[in-house]
mmCIF file of C-alpha atoms in Angstrom:
data_model
loop_
_atom_site.group_PDB
_atom_site.id
_atom_site.type_symbol
_atom_site.label_atom_id
_atom_site.label_comp_id
_atom_site.label_asym_id
_atom_site.label_seq_id
_atom_site.Cartn_x
_atom_site.Cartn_y
_atom_site.Cartn_z
ATOM 1 C CA UNK A 1 -167.609 -23.145 -20.859
ATOM 2 C CA UNK A 2 -165.822 -26.521 -22.091
ATOM 3 C CA UNK A 3 -167.989 -29.529 -22.824
ATOM 4 C CA UNK A 4 -166.578 -33.018 -22.683
ATOM 5 C CA UNK A 5 -165.933 -32.992 -26.559
ATOM 6 C CA UNK A 6 -163.371 -30.271 -25.741
ATOM 7 C CA UNK A 7 -165.432 -27.391 -27.619
ATOM 8 C CA UNK A 8 -166.722 -24.474 -25.845
ATOM 9 C CA UNK A 9 -170.470 -24.549 -26.001
ATOM 10 C CA UNK A 10 -172.776 -22.836 -23.097
ATOM 11 C CA UNK A 11 -175.851 -23.539 -25.031
ATOM 12 C CA UNK A 12 -175.143 -27.337 -24.116
ATOM 13 C CA UNK A 13 -174.742 -26.351 -20.507
ATOM 14 C CA UNK A 14 -177.792 -24.435 -20.809
ATOM 15 C CA UNK A 15 -180.106 -26.704 -22.374
ATOM 16 C CA UNK A 16 -179.368 -29.198 -19.088
ATOM 17 C CA UNK A 17 -180.969 -26.722 -16.871
ATOM 18 C CA UNK A 18 -183.459 -25.608 -19.409
ATOM 19 C CA UNK A 19 -185.215 -28.881 -19.317
ATOM 20 C CA UNK A 20 -185.543 -29.387 -16.066
ATOM 21 C CA UNK A 21 -186.769 -25.413 -15.425
ATOM 22 C CA UNK A 22 -185.455 -25.257 -11.387
ATOM 23 C CA UNK A 23 -185.963 -22.362 -9.436
ATOM 24 C CA UNK A 24 -182.158 -22.727 -8.356
ATOM 25 C CA UNK A 25 -178.701 -23.824 -9.667
ATOM 26 C CA UNK A 26 -175.391 -24.088 -8.098
ATOM 27 C CA UNK A 27 -172.373 -24.001 -10.433
ATOM 28 C CA UNK A 28 -168.850 -25.211 -9.546
ATOM 29 C CA UNK A 29 -165.693 -24.237 -11.659
ATOM 30 C CA UNK A 30 -166.958 -20.867 -13.472
ATOM 31 C CA UNK A 31 -164.944 -18.643 -15.335
ATOM 32 C CA UNK A 32 -165.387 -15.014 -15.307
ATOM 33 C CA UNK A 33 -163.621 -13.160 -18.159
ATOM 34 C CA UNK A 34 -161.081 -15.284 -18.381
ATOM 35 C CA UNK A 35 -158.915 -15.795 -21.555
ATOM 36 C CA UNK A 36 -159.407 -19.571 -21.761
ATOM 37 C CA UNK A 37 -163.469 -18.678 -22.061
ATOM 38 C CA UNK A 38 -162.856 -15.962 -24.391
ATOM 39 C CA UNK A 39 -163.124 -13.369 -21.635
ATOM 40 C CA UNK A 40 -167.009 -14.250 -21.455
ATOM 41 C CA UNK A 41 -169.168 -13.501 -17.770
ATOM 42 C CA UNK A 42 -170.110 -17.499 -17.758
ATOM 43 C CA UNK A 43 -172.544 -16.966 -14.934
ATOM 44 C CA UNK A 44 -174.410 -14.236 -16.849
ATOM 45 C CA UNK A 45 -174.459 -16.084 -20.194
ATOM 46 C CA UNK A 46 -175.906 -18.583 -18.674
ATOM 47 C CA UNK A 47 -178.604 -16.470 -16.740
ATOM 48 C CA UNK A 48 -179.470 -15.004 -20.659
ATOM 49 C CA UNK A 49 -179.664 -18.373 -22.294
ATOM 50 C CA UNK A 50 -181.781 -19.544 -19.197
ATOM 51 C CA UNK A 51 -183.753 -16.726 -18.271
ATOM 52 C CA UNK A 52 -182.326 -17.024 -14.628
ATOM 53 C CA UNK A 53 -180.872 -14.242 -12.580
ATOM 54 C CA UNK A 54 -176.601 -14.954 -12.217
ATOM 55 C CA UNK A 55 -174.508 -14.466 -9.516
ATOM 56 C CA UNK A 56 -170.603 -15.117 -9.809
ATOM 57 C CA UNK A 57 -168.434 -15.454 -6.918
ATOM 58 C CA UNK A 58 -164.648 -15.080 -7.288
ATOM 59 C CA UNK A 59 -162.173 -17.680 -5.592
ATOM 60 C CA UNK A 60 -159.582 -16.590 -7.042
ATOM 61 C CA UNK A 61 -157.668 -15.113 -9.851
ATOM 62 C CA UNK A 62 -156.837 -17.253 -12.903
ATOM 63 C CA UNK A 63 -155.913 -16.845 -16.392
ATOM 64 C CA UNK A 64 -156.492 -12.949 -17.094
ATOM 65 C CA UNK A 65 -159.828 -12.838 -14.976
ATOM 66 C CA UNK A 66 -161.251 -14.902 -12.454
ATOM 67 C CA UNK A 67 -162.595 -18.192 -11.147
ATOM 68 C CA UNK A 68 -164.880 -19.127 -8.492
ATOM 69 C CA UNK A 69 -168.540 -20.377 -8.263
ATOM 70 C CA UNK A 70 -171.815 -19.348 -9.367
ATOM 71 C CA UNK A 71 -175.587 -19.002 -8.681
ATOM 72 C CA UNK A 72 -178.524 -19.059 -11.178
ATOM 73 C CA UNK A 73 -182.122 -18.163 -8.965
ATOM 74 C CA UNK A 74 -185.689 -17.240 -10.666
ATOM 75 C CA UNK A 75 -186.236 -15.233 -7.849
ATOM 76 C CA UNK A 76 -184.547 -11.954 -7.086
ATOM 77 C CA UNK A 77 -181.791 -11.578 -4.525
ATOM 78 C CA UNK A 78 -182.288 -9.895 -1.247
ATOM 79 C CA UNK A 79 -178.932 -10.110 -0.341
ATOM 80 C CA UNK A 80 -175.500 -12.115 -1.404
ATOM 81 C CA UNK A 81 -172.546 -12.831 0.361
ATOM 82 C CA UNK A 82 -168.843 -15.116 -0.091
ATOM 83 C CA UNK A 83 -167.386 -16.821 2.360
ATOM 84 C CA UNK A 84 -163.982 -17.625 2.132
ATOM 85 C CA UNK A 85 -163.163 -21.616 3.227
ATOM 86 C CA UNK A 86 -159.553 -22.398 4.800
ATOM 87 C CA UNK A 87 -157.300 -23.958 2.267
ATOM 88 C CA UNK A 88 -153.438 -25.093 2.039
ATOM 89 C CA UNK A 89 -151.079 -22.843 0.727
ATOM 90 C CA UNK A 90 -150.542 -24.243 -2.870
ATOM 91 C CA UNK A 91 -154.360 -25.508 -3.274
ATOM 92 C CA UNK A 92 -156.959 -24.165 -5.102
ATOM 93 C CA UNK A 93 -158.617 -21.432 -2.770
ATOM 94 C CA UNK A 94 -162.372 -22.409 -2.011
ATOM 95 C CA UNK A 95 -165.768 -20.627 -1.109
ATOM 96 C CA UNK A 96 -169.040 -20.879 -0.475
ATOM 97 C CA UNK A 97 -171.819 -18.371 -2.072
ATOM 98 C CA UNK A 98 -174.705 -17.454 -0.539
ATOM 99 C CA UNK A 99 -177.874 -15.625 -2.194
ATOM 100 C CA UNK A 100 -180.652 -14.830 0.249
ATOM 101 C CA UNK A 101 -183.911 -14.399 -1.499
ATOM 102 C CA UNK A 102 -187.565 -14.295 -1.191
ATOM 103 C CA UNK A 103 -190.126 -17.039 -2.909
ATOM 104 C CA UNK A 104 -193.502 -16.124 -3.938
ATOM 105 C CA UNK A 105 -195.030 -17.584 -1.012
ATOM 106 C CA UNK A 106 -193.443 -14.937 1.015
ATOM 107 C CA UNK A 107 -190.614 -17.641 3.095
ATOM 108 C CA UNK A 108 -187.243 -16.508 2.562
ATOM 109 C CA UNK A 109 -184.750 -18.956 2.155
ATOM 110 C CA UNK A 110 -181.110 -18.946 1.750
ATOM 111 C CA UNK A 111 -179.274 -20.664 -1.100
ATOM 112 C CA UNK A 112 -175.649 -21.772 -0.793
ATOM 113 C CA UNK A 113 -173.157 -23.118 -3.943
ATOM 114 C CA UNK A 114 -169.908 -24.264 -2.793
ATOM 115 C CA UNK A 115 -167.141 -26.722 -4.263
ATOM 116 C CA UNK A 116 -164.792 -27.993 -1.810
ATOM 117 C CA UNK A 117 -161.143 -29.466 -1.837
ATOM 118 C CA UNK A 118 -160.441 -32.641 -4.132
ATOM 119 C CA UNK A 119 -157.102 -33.919 -2.950
ATOM 120 C CA UNK A 120 -157.147 -37.214 -1.016
ATOM 121 C CA UNK A 121 -156.108 -35.873 2.245
ATOM 122 C CA UNK A 122 -159.772 -35.048 3.637
ATOM 123 C CA UNK A 123 -158.510 -32.598 6.422
ATOM 124 C CA UNK A 124 -159.172 -29.730 4.065
ATOM 125 C CA UNK A 125 -162.546 -30.610 3.568
ATOM 126 C CA UNK A 126 -162.739 -30.927 7.187
ATOM 127 C CA UNK A 127 -161.832 -27.691 8.052
ATOM 128 C CA UNK A 128 -163.997 -26.197 4.844
ATOM 129 C CA UNK A 129 -167.071 -28.117 6.380
ATOM 130 C CA UNK A 130 -166.749 -26.795 9.584
ATOM 131 C CA UNK A 131 -166.389 -23.650 8.429
ATOM 132 C CA UNK A 132 -169.546 -23.832 6.642
ATOM 133 C CA UNK A 133 -170.971 -24.673 9.757
ATOM 134 C CA UNK A 134 -169.447 -22.352 11.711
ATOM 135 C CA UNK A 135 -170.852 -19.488 9.408
ATOM 136 C CA UNK A 136 -174.273 -20.630 8.133
ATOM 137 C CA UNK A 137 -175.552 -22.364 10.772
ATOM 138 C CA UNK A 138 -176.490 -19.200 12.372
ATOM 139 C CA UNK A 139 -178.939 -18.073 9.781
ATOM 140 C CA UNK A 140 -182.381 -17.418 11.024
ATOM 141 C CA UNK A 141 -183.978 -18.571 7.655
ATOM 142 C CA UNK A 142 -183.994 -22.357 6.211
ATOM 143 C CA UNK A 143 -181.162 -22.509 4.059
ATOM 144 C CA UNK A 144 -179.772 -24.856 0.941
ATOM 145 C CA UNK A 145 -176.612 -26.145 0.586
ATOM 146 C CA UNK A 146 -175.558 -27.422 -2.830
ATOM 147 C CA UNK A 147 -172.286 -28.446 -4.402
ATOM 148 C CA UNK A 148 -169.560 -30.874 -5.674
ATOM 149 C CA UNK A 149 -168.045 -31.444 -1.812
ATOM 150 C CA UNK A 150 -165.818 -34.091 -3.356
ATOM 151 C CA UNK A 151 -166.607 -36.719 -0.654
ATOM 152 C CA UNK A 152 -168.812 -39.905 -0.480
ATOM 153 C CA UNK A 153 -171.299 -40.651 2.108
ATOM 154 C CA UNK A 154 -170.294 -41.796 5.046
ATOM 155 C CA UNK A 155 -167.362 -39.960 4.895
ATOM 156 C CA UNK A 156 -166.331 -37.843 7.511
ATOM 157 C CA UNK A 157 -166.807 -34.583 6.170
ATOM 158 C CA UNK A 158 -170.365 -35.605 5.106
ATOM 159 C CA UNK A 159 -170.713 -37.266 8.410
ATOM 160 C CA UNK A 160 -170.275 -33.133 10.182
ATOM 161 C CA UNK A 161 -172.099 -31.509 7.460
ATOM 162 C CA UNK A 162 -175.147 -34.218 8.018
ATOM 163 C CA UNK A 163 -175.420 -33.767 12.521
ATOM 164 C CA UNK A 164 -176.637 -30.838 11.088
ATOM 165 C CA UNK A 165 -178.204 -31.129 7.494
ATOM 166 C CA UNK A 166 -180.280 -32.858 5.954
ATOM 167 C CA UNK A 167 -179.509 -34.702 2.999
ATOM 168 C CA UNK A 168 -181.456 -35.299 -0.571
ATOM 169 C CA UNK A 169 -180.057 -38.492 -1.510
ATOM 170 C CA UNK A 170 -181.325 -41.754 -0.626
ATOM 171 C CA UNK A 171 -179.045 -43.329 1.992
ATOM 172 C CA UNK A 172 -179.841 -46.995 1.185
ATOM 173 C CA UNK A 173 -178.892 -46.337 -2.538
ATOM 174 C CA UNK A 174 -176.779 -43.132 -3.049
ATOM 175 C CA UNK A 175 -177.431 -42.506 -7.077
ATOM 176 C CA UNK A 176 -173.528 -41.741 -8.542
ATOM 177 C CA UNK A 177 -172.970 -38.274 -10.039
ATOM 178 C CA UNK A 178 -169.436 -38.781 -11.049
ATOM 179 C CA UNK A 179 -168.054 -39.261 -13.852
ATOM 180 C CA UNK A 180 -170.641 -38.135 -16.054
ATOM 181 C CA UNK A 181 -169.573 -40.929 -18.637
ATOM 182 C CA UNK A 182 -170.016 -43.882 -16.310
ATOM 183 C CA UNK A 183 -171.201 -42.653 -12.875
ATOM 184 C CA UNK A 184 -169.841 -44.530 -9.968
ATOM 185 C CA UNK A 185 -169.567 -42.193 -6.987
ATOM 186 C CA UNK A 186 -171.714 -40.059 -5.170
ATOM 187 C CA UNK A 187 -169.701 -36.391 -4.679
ATOM 188 C CA UNK A 188 -172.887 -33.747 -5.469
ATOM 189 C CA UNK A 189 -175.168 -33.055 -2.955
ATOM 190 C CA UNK A 190 -177.985 -30.997 -2.186
ATOM 191 C CA UNK A 191 -178.554 -30.349 1.833
ATOM 192 C CA UNK A 192 -180.980 -28.608 4.007
ATOM 193 C CA UNK A 193 -181.077 -26.578 7.388
ATOM 194 C CA UNK A 194 -182.982 -27.461 9.579
ATOM 195 C CA UNK A 195 -183.166 -30.731 8.349
ATOM 196 C CA UNK A 196 -186.595 -31.778 10.211
ATOM 197 C CA UNK A 197 -187.888 -28.433 8.458
ATOM 198 C CA UNK A 198 -187.449 -29.869 4.896
ATOM 199 C CA UNK A 199 -189.036 -32.630 3.106
ATOM 200 C CA UNK A 200 -187.704 -34.419 0.121
ATOM 201 C CA UNK A 201 -189.940 -34.940 -3.051
ATOM 202 C CA UNK A 202 -188.103 -36.075 -5.482
ATOM 203 C CA UNK A 203 -183.969 -36.552 -6.861
ATOM 204 C CA UNK A 204 -182.881 -37.355 -10.246
ATOM 205 C CA UNK A 205 -179.243 -37.812 -11.607
ATOM 206 C CA UNK A 206 -179.504 -36.088 -15.126
ATOM 207 C CA UNK A 207 -177.036 -38.295 -17.137
ATOM 208 C CA UNK A 208 -175.673 -36.293 -19.966
ATOM 209 C CA UNK A 209 -172.203 -37.452 -20.862
ATOM 210 C CA UNK A 210 -171.326 -33.808 -22.952
ATOM 211 C CA UNK A 211 -172.133 -30.940 -20.764
ATOM 212 C CA UNK A 212 -169.938 -31.798 -18.050
ATOM 213 C CA UNK A 213 -167.430 -34.308 -16.319
ATOM 214 C CA UNK A 214 -170.087 -34.464 -13.583
ATOM 215 C CA UNK A 215 -173.903 -35.428 -13.966
ATOM 216 C CA UNK A 216 -176.482 -32.746 -12.977
ATOM 217 C CA UNK A 217 -178.355 -33.356 -9.467
ATOM 218 C CA UNK A 218 -181.556 -32.680 -9.575
ATOM 219 C CA UNK A 219 -183.567 -32.243 -6.294
ATOM 220 C CA UNK A 220 -187.005 -31.491 -5.601
ATOM 221 C CA UNK A 221 -187.618 -30.668 -1.577
ATOM 222 C CA UNK A 222 -190.255 -28.397 0.564
#
């Protein structure tokens, strides 16, 4: 709920979402009833402000409440699940949360929000993407994987994912997403499986230096 001005302003974050009117949003670093977030359920607050259905998924207990990932959706959930990802003791626990939804077309898809380890040693991220593949590649329905993967294009974790998942970014010109004040590196992704069944229509990095330390990344895929 904190902006880059250091204040607590959920409307600034909600407005970034409302301005692009997405079907789904993956949220990272989400507080649930922590002291620092004024005991708010942030996913529900953002859902109310954007008129979307909220889902919070706990990765760990924190500051009198919980901390993890979230999803906002225009479409109601058929089922949801949390998949714990491998992490080193002493590091921040990480998860992937999936919502399975039925679209107005009648199609059923999975939408996953995740946030991978940020430390320099990429061995933990490699273990995390291997777990994501192990669990979600068993899906019998088309699936979208979204999040802050803390790994740049061409790195080992991204290469492992891209063996099976398609990526929405332009391989010849990846648009940087971080830091929002002056984006220099690409670490936020929208991926999809099976990769040959999806088509990328458009992608956009939304440059807003106040709402978050990352730029929002918008992909339109079919």
